CSV table of C-alpha atoms and ligand atoms in Angstrom, one decimal:
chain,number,residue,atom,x,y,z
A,116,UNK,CA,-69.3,-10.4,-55.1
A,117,UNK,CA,-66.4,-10.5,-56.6
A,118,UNK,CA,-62.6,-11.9,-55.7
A,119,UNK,CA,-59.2,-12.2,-57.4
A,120,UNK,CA,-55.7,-12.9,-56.4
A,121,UNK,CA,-53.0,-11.1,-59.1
A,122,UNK,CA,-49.9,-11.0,-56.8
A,123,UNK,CA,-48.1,-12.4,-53.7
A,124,UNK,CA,-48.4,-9.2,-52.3
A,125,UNK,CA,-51.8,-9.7,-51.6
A,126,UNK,CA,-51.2,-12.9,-49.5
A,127,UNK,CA,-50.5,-11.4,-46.0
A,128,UNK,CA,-50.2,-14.0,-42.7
A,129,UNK,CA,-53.7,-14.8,-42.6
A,130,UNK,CA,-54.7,-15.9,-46.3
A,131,UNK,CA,-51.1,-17.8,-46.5
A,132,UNK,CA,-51.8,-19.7,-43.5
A,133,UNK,CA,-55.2,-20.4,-44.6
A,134,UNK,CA,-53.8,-21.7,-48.2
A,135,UNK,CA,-51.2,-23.7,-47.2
A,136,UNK,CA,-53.5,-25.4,-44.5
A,137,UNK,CA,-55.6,-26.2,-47.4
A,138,UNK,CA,-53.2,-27.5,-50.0
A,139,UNK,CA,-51.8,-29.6,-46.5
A,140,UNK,CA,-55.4,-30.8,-45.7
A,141,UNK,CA,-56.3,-31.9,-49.7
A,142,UNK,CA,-53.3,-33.9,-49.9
A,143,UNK,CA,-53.8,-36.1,-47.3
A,144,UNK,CA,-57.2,-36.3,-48.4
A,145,UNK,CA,-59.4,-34.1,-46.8
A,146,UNK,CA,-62.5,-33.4,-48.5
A,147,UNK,CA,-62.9,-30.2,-50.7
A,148,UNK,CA,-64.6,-26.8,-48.8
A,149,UNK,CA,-66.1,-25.8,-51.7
A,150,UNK,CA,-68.6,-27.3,-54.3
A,151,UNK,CA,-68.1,-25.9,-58.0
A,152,UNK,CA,-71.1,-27.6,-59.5
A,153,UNK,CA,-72.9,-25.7,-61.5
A,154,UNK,CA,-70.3,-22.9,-62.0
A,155,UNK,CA,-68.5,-22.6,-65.1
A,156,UNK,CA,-64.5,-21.5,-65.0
A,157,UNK,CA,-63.2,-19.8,-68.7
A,158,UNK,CA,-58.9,-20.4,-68.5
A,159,UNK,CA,-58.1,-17.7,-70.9
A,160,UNK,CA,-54.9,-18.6,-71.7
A,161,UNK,CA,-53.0,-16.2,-74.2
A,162,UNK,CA,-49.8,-17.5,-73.5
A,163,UNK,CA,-48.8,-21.3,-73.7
A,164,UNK,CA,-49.0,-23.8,-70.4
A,165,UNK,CA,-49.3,-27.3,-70.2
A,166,UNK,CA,-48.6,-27.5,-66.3
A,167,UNK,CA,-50.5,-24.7,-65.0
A,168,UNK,CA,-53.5,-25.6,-67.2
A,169,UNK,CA,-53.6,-28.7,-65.9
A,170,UNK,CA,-53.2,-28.2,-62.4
A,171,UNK,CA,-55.9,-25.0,-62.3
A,172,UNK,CA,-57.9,-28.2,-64.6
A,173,UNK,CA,-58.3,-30.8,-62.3
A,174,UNK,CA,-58.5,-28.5,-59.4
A,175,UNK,CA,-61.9,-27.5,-60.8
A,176,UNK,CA,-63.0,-30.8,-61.6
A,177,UNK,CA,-61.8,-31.7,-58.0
A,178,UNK,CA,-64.2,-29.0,-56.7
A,179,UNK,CA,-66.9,-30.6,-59.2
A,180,UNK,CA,-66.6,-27.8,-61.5
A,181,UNK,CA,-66.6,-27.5,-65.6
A,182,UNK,CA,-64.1,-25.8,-67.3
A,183,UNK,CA,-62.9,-24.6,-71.1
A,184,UNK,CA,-59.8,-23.6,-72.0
A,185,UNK,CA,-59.6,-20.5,-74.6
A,186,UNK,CA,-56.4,-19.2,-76.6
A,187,UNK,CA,-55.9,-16.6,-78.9
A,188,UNK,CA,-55.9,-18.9,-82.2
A,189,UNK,CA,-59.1,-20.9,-81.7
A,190,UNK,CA,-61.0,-17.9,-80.0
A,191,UNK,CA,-62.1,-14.5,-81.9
A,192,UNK,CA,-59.2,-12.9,-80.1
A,193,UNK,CA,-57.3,-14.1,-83.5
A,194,UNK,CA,-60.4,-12.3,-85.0
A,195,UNK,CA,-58.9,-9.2,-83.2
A,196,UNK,CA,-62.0,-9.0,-80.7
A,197,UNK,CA,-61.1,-7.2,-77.5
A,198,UNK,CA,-60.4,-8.6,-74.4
A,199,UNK,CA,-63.0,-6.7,-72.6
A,200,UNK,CA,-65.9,-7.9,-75.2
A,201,UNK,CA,-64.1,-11.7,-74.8
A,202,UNK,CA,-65.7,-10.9,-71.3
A,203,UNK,CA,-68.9,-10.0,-71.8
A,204,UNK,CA,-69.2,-13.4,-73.5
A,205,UNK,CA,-68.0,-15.2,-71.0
A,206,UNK,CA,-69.8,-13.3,-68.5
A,207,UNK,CA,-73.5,-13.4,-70.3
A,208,UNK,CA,-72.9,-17.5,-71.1
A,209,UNK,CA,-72.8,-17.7,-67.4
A,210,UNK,CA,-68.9,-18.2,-66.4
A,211,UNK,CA,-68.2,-17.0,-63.2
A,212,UNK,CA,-64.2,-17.9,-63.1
A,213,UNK,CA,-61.8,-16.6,-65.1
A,214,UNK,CA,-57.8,-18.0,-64.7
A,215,UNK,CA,-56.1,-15.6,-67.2
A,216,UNK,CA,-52.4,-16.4,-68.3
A,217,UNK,CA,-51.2,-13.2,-70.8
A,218,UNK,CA,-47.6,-11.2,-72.3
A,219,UNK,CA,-49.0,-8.2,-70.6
A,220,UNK,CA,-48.0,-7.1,-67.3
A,221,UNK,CA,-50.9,-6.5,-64.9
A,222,UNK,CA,-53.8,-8.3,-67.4
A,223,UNK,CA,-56.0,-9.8,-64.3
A,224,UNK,CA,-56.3,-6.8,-63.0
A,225,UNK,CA,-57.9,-5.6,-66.7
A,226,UNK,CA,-60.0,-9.0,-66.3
A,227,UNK,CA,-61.3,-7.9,-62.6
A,228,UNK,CA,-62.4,-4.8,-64.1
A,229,UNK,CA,-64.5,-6.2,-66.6
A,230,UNK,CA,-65.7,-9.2,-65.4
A,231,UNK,CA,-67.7,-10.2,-62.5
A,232,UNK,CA,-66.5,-13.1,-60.4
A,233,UNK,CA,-63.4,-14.8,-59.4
A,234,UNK,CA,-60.5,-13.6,-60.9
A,235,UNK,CA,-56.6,-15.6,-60.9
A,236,UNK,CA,-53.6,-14.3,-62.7
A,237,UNK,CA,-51.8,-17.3,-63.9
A,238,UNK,CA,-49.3,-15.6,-65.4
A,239,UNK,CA,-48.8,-12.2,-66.4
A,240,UNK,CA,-45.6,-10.8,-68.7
A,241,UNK,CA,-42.6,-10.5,-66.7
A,242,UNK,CA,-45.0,-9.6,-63.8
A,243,UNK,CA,-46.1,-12.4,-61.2
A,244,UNK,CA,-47.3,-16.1,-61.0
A,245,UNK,CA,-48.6,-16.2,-57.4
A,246,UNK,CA,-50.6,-19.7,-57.6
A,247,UNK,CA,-46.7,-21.1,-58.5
A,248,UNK,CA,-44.8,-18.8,-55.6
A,249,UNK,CA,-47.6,-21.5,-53.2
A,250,UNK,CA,-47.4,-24.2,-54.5
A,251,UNK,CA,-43.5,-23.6,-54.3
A,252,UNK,CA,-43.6,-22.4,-51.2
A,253,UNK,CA,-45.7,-25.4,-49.8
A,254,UNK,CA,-43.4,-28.5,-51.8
A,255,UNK,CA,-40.4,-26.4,-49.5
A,256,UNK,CA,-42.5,-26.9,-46.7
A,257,UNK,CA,-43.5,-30.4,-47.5
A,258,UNK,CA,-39.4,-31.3,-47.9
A,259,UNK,CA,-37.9,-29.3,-44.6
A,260,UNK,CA,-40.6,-29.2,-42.5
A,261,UNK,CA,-42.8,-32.2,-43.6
A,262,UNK,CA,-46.0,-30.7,-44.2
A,263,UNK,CA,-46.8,-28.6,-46.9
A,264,UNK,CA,-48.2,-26.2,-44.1
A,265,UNK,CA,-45.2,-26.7,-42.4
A,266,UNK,CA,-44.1,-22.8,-44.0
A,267,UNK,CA,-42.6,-22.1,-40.3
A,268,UNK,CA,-39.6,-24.4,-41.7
A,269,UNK,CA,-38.6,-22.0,-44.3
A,270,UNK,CA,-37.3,-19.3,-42.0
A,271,UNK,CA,-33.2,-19.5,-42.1
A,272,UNK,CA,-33.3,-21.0,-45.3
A,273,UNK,CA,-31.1,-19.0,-48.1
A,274,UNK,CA,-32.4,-19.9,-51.5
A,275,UNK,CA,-30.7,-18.7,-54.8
A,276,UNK,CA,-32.9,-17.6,-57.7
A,277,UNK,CA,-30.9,-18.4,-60.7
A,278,UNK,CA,-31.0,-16.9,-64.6
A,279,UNK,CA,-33.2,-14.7,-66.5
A,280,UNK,CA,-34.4,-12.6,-63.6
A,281,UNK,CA,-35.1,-9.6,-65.9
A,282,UNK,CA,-38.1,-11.8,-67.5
A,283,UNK,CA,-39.2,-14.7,-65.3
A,284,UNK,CA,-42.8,-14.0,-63.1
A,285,UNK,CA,-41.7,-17.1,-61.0
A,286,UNK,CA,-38.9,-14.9,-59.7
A,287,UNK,CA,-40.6,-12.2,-59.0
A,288,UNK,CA,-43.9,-14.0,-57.2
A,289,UNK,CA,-41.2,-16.8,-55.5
A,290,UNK,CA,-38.7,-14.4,-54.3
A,291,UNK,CA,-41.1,-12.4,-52.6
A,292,UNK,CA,-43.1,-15.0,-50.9
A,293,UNK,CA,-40.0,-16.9,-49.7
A,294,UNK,CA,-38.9,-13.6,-48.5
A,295,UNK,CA,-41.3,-12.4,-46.4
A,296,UNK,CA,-41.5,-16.2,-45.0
A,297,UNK,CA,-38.0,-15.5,-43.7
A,298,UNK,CA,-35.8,-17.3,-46.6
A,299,UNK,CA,-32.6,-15.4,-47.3
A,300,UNK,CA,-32.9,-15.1,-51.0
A,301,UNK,CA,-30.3,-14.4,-53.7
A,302,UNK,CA,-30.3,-13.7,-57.3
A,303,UNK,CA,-28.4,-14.7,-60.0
A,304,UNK,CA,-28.1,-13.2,-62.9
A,305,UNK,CA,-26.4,-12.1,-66.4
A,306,UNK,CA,-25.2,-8.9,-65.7
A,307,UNK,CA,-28.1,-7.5,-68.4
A,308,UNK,CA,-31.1,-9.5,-66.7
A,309,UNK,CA,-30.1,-7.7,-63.3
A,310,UNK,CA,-33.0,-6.6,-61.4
A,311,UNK,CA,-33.4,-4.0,-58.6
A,312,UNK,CA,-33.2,-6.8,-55.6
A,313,UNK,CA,-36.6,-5.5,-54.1
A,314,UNK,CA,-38.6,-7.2,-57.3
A,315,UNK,CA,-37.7,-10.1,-55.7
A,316,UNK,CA,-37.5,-9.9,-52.5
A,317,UNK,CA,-33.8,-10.4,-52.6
A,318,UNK,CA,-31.1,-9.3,-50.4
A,319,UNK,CA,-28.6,-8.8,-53.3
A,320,UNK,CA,-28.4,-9.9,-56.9
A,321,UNK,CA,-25.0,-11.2,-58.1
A,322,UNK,CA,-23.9,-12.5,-61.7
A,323,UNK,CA,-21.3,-15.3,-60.3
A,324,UNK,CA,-23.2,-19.0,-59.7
A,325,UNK,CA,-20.4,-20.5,-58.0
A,326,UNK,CA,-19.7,-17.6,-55.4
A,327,UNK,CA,-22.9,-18.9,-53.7
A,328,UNK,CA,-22.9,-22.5,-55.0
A,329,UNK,CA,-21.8,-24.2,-51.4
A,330,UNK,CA,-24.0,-21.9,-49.3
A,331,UNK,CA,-27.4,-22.1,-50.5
A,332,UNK,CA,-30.1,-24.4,-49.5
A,333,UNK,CA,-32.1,-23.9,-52.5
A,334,UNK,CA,-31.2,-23.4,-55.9
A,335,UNK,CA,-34.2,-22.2,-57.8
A,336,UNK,CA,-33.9,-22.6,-61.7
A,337,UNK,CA,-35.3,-20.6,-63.7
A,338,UNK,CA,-35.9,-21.1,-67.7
A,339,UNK,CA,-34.7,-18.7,-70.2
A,340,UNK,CA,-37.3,-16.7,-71.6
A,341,UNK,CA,-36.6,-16.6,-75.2
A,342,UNK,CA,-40.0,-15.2,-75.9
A,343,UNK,CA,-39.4,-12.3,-74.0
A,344,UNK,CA,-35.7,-11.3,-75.3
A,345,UNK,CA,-35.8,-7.3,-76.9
A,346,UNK,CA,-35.6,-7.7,-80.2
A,347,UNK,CA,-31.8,-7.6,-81.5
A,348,UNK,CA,-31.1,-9.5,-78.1
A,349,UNK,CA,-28.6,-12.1,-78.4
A,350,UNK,CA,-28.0,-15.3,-76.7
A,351,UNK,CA,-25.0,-17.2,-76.2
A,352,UNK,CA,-26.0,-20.2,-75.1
A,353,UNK,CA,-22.7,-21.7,-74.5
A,354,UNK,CA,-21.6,-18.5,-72.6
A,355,UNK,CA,-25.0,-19.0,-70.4
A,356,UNK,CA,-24.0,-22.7,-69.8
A,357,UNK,CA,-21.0,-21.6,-69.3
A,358,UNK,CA,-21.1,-19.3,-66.4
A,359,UNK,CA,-25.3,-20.2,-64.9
A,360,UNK,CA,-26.3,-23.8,-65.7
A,361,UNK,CA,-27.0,-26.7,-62.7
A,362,UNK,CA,-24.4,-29.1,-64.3
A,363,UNK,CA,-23.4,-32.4,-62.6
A,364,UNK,CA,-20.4,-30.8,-61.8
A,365,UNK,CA,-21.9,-27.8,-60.3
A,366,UNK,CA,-24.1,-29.8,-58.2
A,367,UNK,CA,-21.6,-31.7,-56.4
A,368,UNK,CA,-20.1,-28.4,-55.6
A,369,UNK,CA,-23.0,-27.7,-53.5
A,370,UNK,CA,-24.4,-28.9,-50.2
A,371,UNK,CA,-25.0,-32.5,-50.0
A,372,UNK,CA,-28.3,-31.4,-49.2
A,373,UNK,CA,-29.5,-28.8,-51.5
A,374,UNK,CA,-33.1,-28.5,-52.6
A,375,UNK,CA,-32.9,-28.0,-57.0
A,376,UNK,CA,-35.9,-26.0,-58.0
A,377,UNK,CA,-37.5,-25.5,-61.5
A,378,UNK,CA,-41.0,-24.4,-62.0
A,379,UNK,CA,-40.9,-25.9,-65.9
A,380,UNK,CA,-41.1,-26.4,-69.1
A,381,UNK,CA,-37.0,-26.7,-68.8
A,382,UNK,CA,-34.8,-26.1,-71.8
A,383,UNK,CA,-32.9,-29.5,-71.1
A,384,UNK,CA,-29.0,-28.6,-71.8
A,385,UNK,CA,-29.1,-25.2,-70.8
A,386,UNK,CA,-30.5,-24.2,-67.4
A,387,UNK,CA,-30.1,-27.7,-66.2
A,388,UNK,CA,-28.2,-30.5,-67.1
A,389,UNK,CA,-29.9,-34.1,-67.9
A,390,UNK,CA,-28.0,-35.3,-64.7
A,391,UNK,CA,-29.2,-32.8,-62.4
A,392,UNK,CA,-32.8,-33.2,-63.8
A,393,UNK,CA,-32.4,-37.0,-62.7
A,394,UNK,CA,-31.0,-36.5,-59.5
A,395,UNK,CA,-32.0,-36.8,-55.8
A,396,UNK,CA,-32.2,-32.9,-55.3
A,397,UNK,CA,-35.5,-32.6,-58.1
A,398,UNK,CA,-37.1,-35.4,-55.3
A,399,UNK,CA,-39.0,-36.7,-58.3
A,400,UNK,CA,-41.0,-33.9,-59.1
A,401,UNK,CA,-42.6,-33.1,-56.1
A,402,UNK,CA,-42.6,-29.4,-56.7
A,403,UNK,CA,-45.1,-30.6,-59.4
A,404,UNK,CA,-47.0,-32.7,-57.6
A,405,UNK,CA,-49.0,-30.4,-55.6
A,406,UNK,CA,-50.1,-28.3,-58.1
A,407,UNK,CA,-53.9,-29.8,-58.2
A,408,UNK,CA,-53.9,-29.1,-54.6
A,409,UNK,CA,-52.6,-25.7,-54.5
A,410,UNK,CA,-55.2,-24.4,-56.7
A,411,UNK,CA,-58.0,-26.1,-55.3
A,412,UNK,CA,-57.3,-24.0,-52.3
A,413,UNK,CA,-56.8,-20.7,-54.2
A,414,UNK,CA,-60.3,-21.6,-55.7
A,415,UNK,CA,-61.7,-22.6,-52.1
A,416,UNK,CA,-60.4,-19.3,-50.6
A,417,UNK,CA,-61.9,-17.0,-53.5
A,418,UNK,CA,-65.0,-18.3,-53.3
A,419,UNK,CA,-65.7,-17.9,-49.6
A,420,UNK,CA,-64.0,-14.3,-49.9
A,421,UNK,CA,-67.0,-13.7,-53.1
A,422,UNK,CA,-69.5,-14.7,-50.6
A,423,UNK,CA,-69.9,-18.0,-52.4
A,424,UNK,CA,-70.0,-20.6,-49.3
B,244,LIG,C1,-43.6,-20.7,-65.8
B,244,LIG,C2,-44.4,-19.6,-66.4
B,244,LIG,O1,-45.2,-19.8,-67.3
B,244,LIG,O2,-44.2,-18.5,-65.9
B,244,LIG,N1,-44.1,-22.0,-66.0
B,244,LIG,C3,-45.2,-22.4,-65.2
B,244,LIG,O3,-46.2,-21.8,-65.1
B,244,LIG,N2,-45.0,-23.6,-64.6
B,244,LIG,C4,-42.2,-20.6,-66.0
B,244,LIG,C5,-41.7,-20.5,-67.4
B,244,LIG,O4,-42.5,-20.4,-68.4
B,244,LIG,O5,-40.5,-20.4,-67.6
């Protein structure tokens, strides 16, 4: 049988509370649900990651599983070979997992058609990043409510989303999760990466950081996605600093007890100061630290929904 998981909107009450009593359990050191051994996972990543590889990585290896990593220049892709007939390979050399990271909006749902197995979308376009929105949601948990099952603490909270919401997946996937866990979430935007509110979950999307600055519980960074500007976009990064960076300054305007957010790679100097990146609010990158967990339980939740276990 087969299983994926391609957006938050898939996640209602039950699966949530199921993940996030997972990625609670594994981190104190409960032992894996599911055995991997003898599967084989494919992470067909066109798109680059060095976090999200590694955390979907040693989840499988956690669950005893082997895994190989494909991108577009070592693979035949660069050989201009179909995604569909990348597929078939993987699919007649025995791999039963594919974790697909692509430009194009709605990709794992191109891989679920053509492949048979368990399907994640780590990343799609401008479209969604759910195994991030959990692991985000669960470090929140793990910070106001001290476990990261602990999603009940989340309710009340009023988060900001701030910067290039016309291109970031992480808003889209973290807004909406957040949201329908009860956080009152914002967006923040240069008045051309406006979205409708509703793509992420928001209750209203404003282009002034410092209106909201004292308010918020949760400032949620987001990188600049220079890769997907229009062509003949133009930046002004010293007009973005300007008017949407975390600086030092900006961060003593807000609560004392704010919660700074960033899923990374951060452009250092532009979203976020080096200050802020060293500060008390990042908690040391925690939001990092449960990524192995988080997608061992995406992994262990597939697999019993394929009829694996
Ligand atoms: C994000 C992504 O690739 O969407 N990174 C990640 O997976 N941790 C965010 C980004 O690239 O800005």
């Amino acid at each position: 049988m087969d299983a994926a998981l391609h957006s938050v909107d898939e996640l209602g009450t039950d699966r949530l509370a199921r993940l996030v009593q997972r990625v609670a359990a594994i981190e104190a050191g409960g032992d894996p649900l599911l055995d991997l051994g003898g599967h084989r996972s494919a992470l067909l990543f066109l798109e680059a990651s060095t976090r999200t590889v590694l955390a979907f990585g040693g989840a499988i290896e956690a669950l005893g599983g082997s895994w190989v990593r494909i991108d577009p220049q070592s693979s035949s892709l660069s050989k201009d070979e179909s995604l569909r007939d990348t597929l078939r390979v993987l699919h007649a050399q025995g791999f039963d997992v594919v974790v697909v990271r692509a430009p194009w909006v709605g990709t794992s749902h191109v891989v679920a058609r053509f492949f048979t197995g368990i399907v994640v979308n780590a990343g799609d376009g401008a479209g969604e990043h759910p195994s991030q929105a959990v692991q985000d949601v669960c470090t929140l948990a793990r910070l106001r409510g001290g476990r990261a099952d602990a999603v009940g603490a989340l309710a009340g909270l009023r988060m900001a989303i701030v910067g290039d919401l016309a291109h970031s997946r992480v808003a889209r996937s973290m807004g909406r999760l957040s949201g329908s866990l009860g956080v009152e979430v914002v967006g923040v935007a240069p008045w051309a990466w406006r979205v409708d509110p509703s793509a992420i979950g928001a209750v209203d999307v404003i282009d002034n950081l410092d209106e909201v600055l004292g308010e918020v519980d949760v400032l949620y960074m987001l990188r600049v996605q220079r890769e997907r500007l229009a062509s003949g976009e133009i930046l002004d990064v010293g007009e973005y600093r300007r008017r949407f960076q975390l600086s030092a300054r900006r961060l003593r305007a807000a609560r004392c007890d704010v919660v700074v957010m960033h899923p990374g790679p951060v452009n250092r100097g532009v979203e976020l100061d080096d200050a802020v990146l060293g500060s008390a609010a990042m908690h040391d990158g925690l939001q990092y630290a449960l990524g192995v967990p988080t997608r061992m339980a995406i992994l262990e939740l597939l697999a019993k929904e394929a009829g694996w276990s």
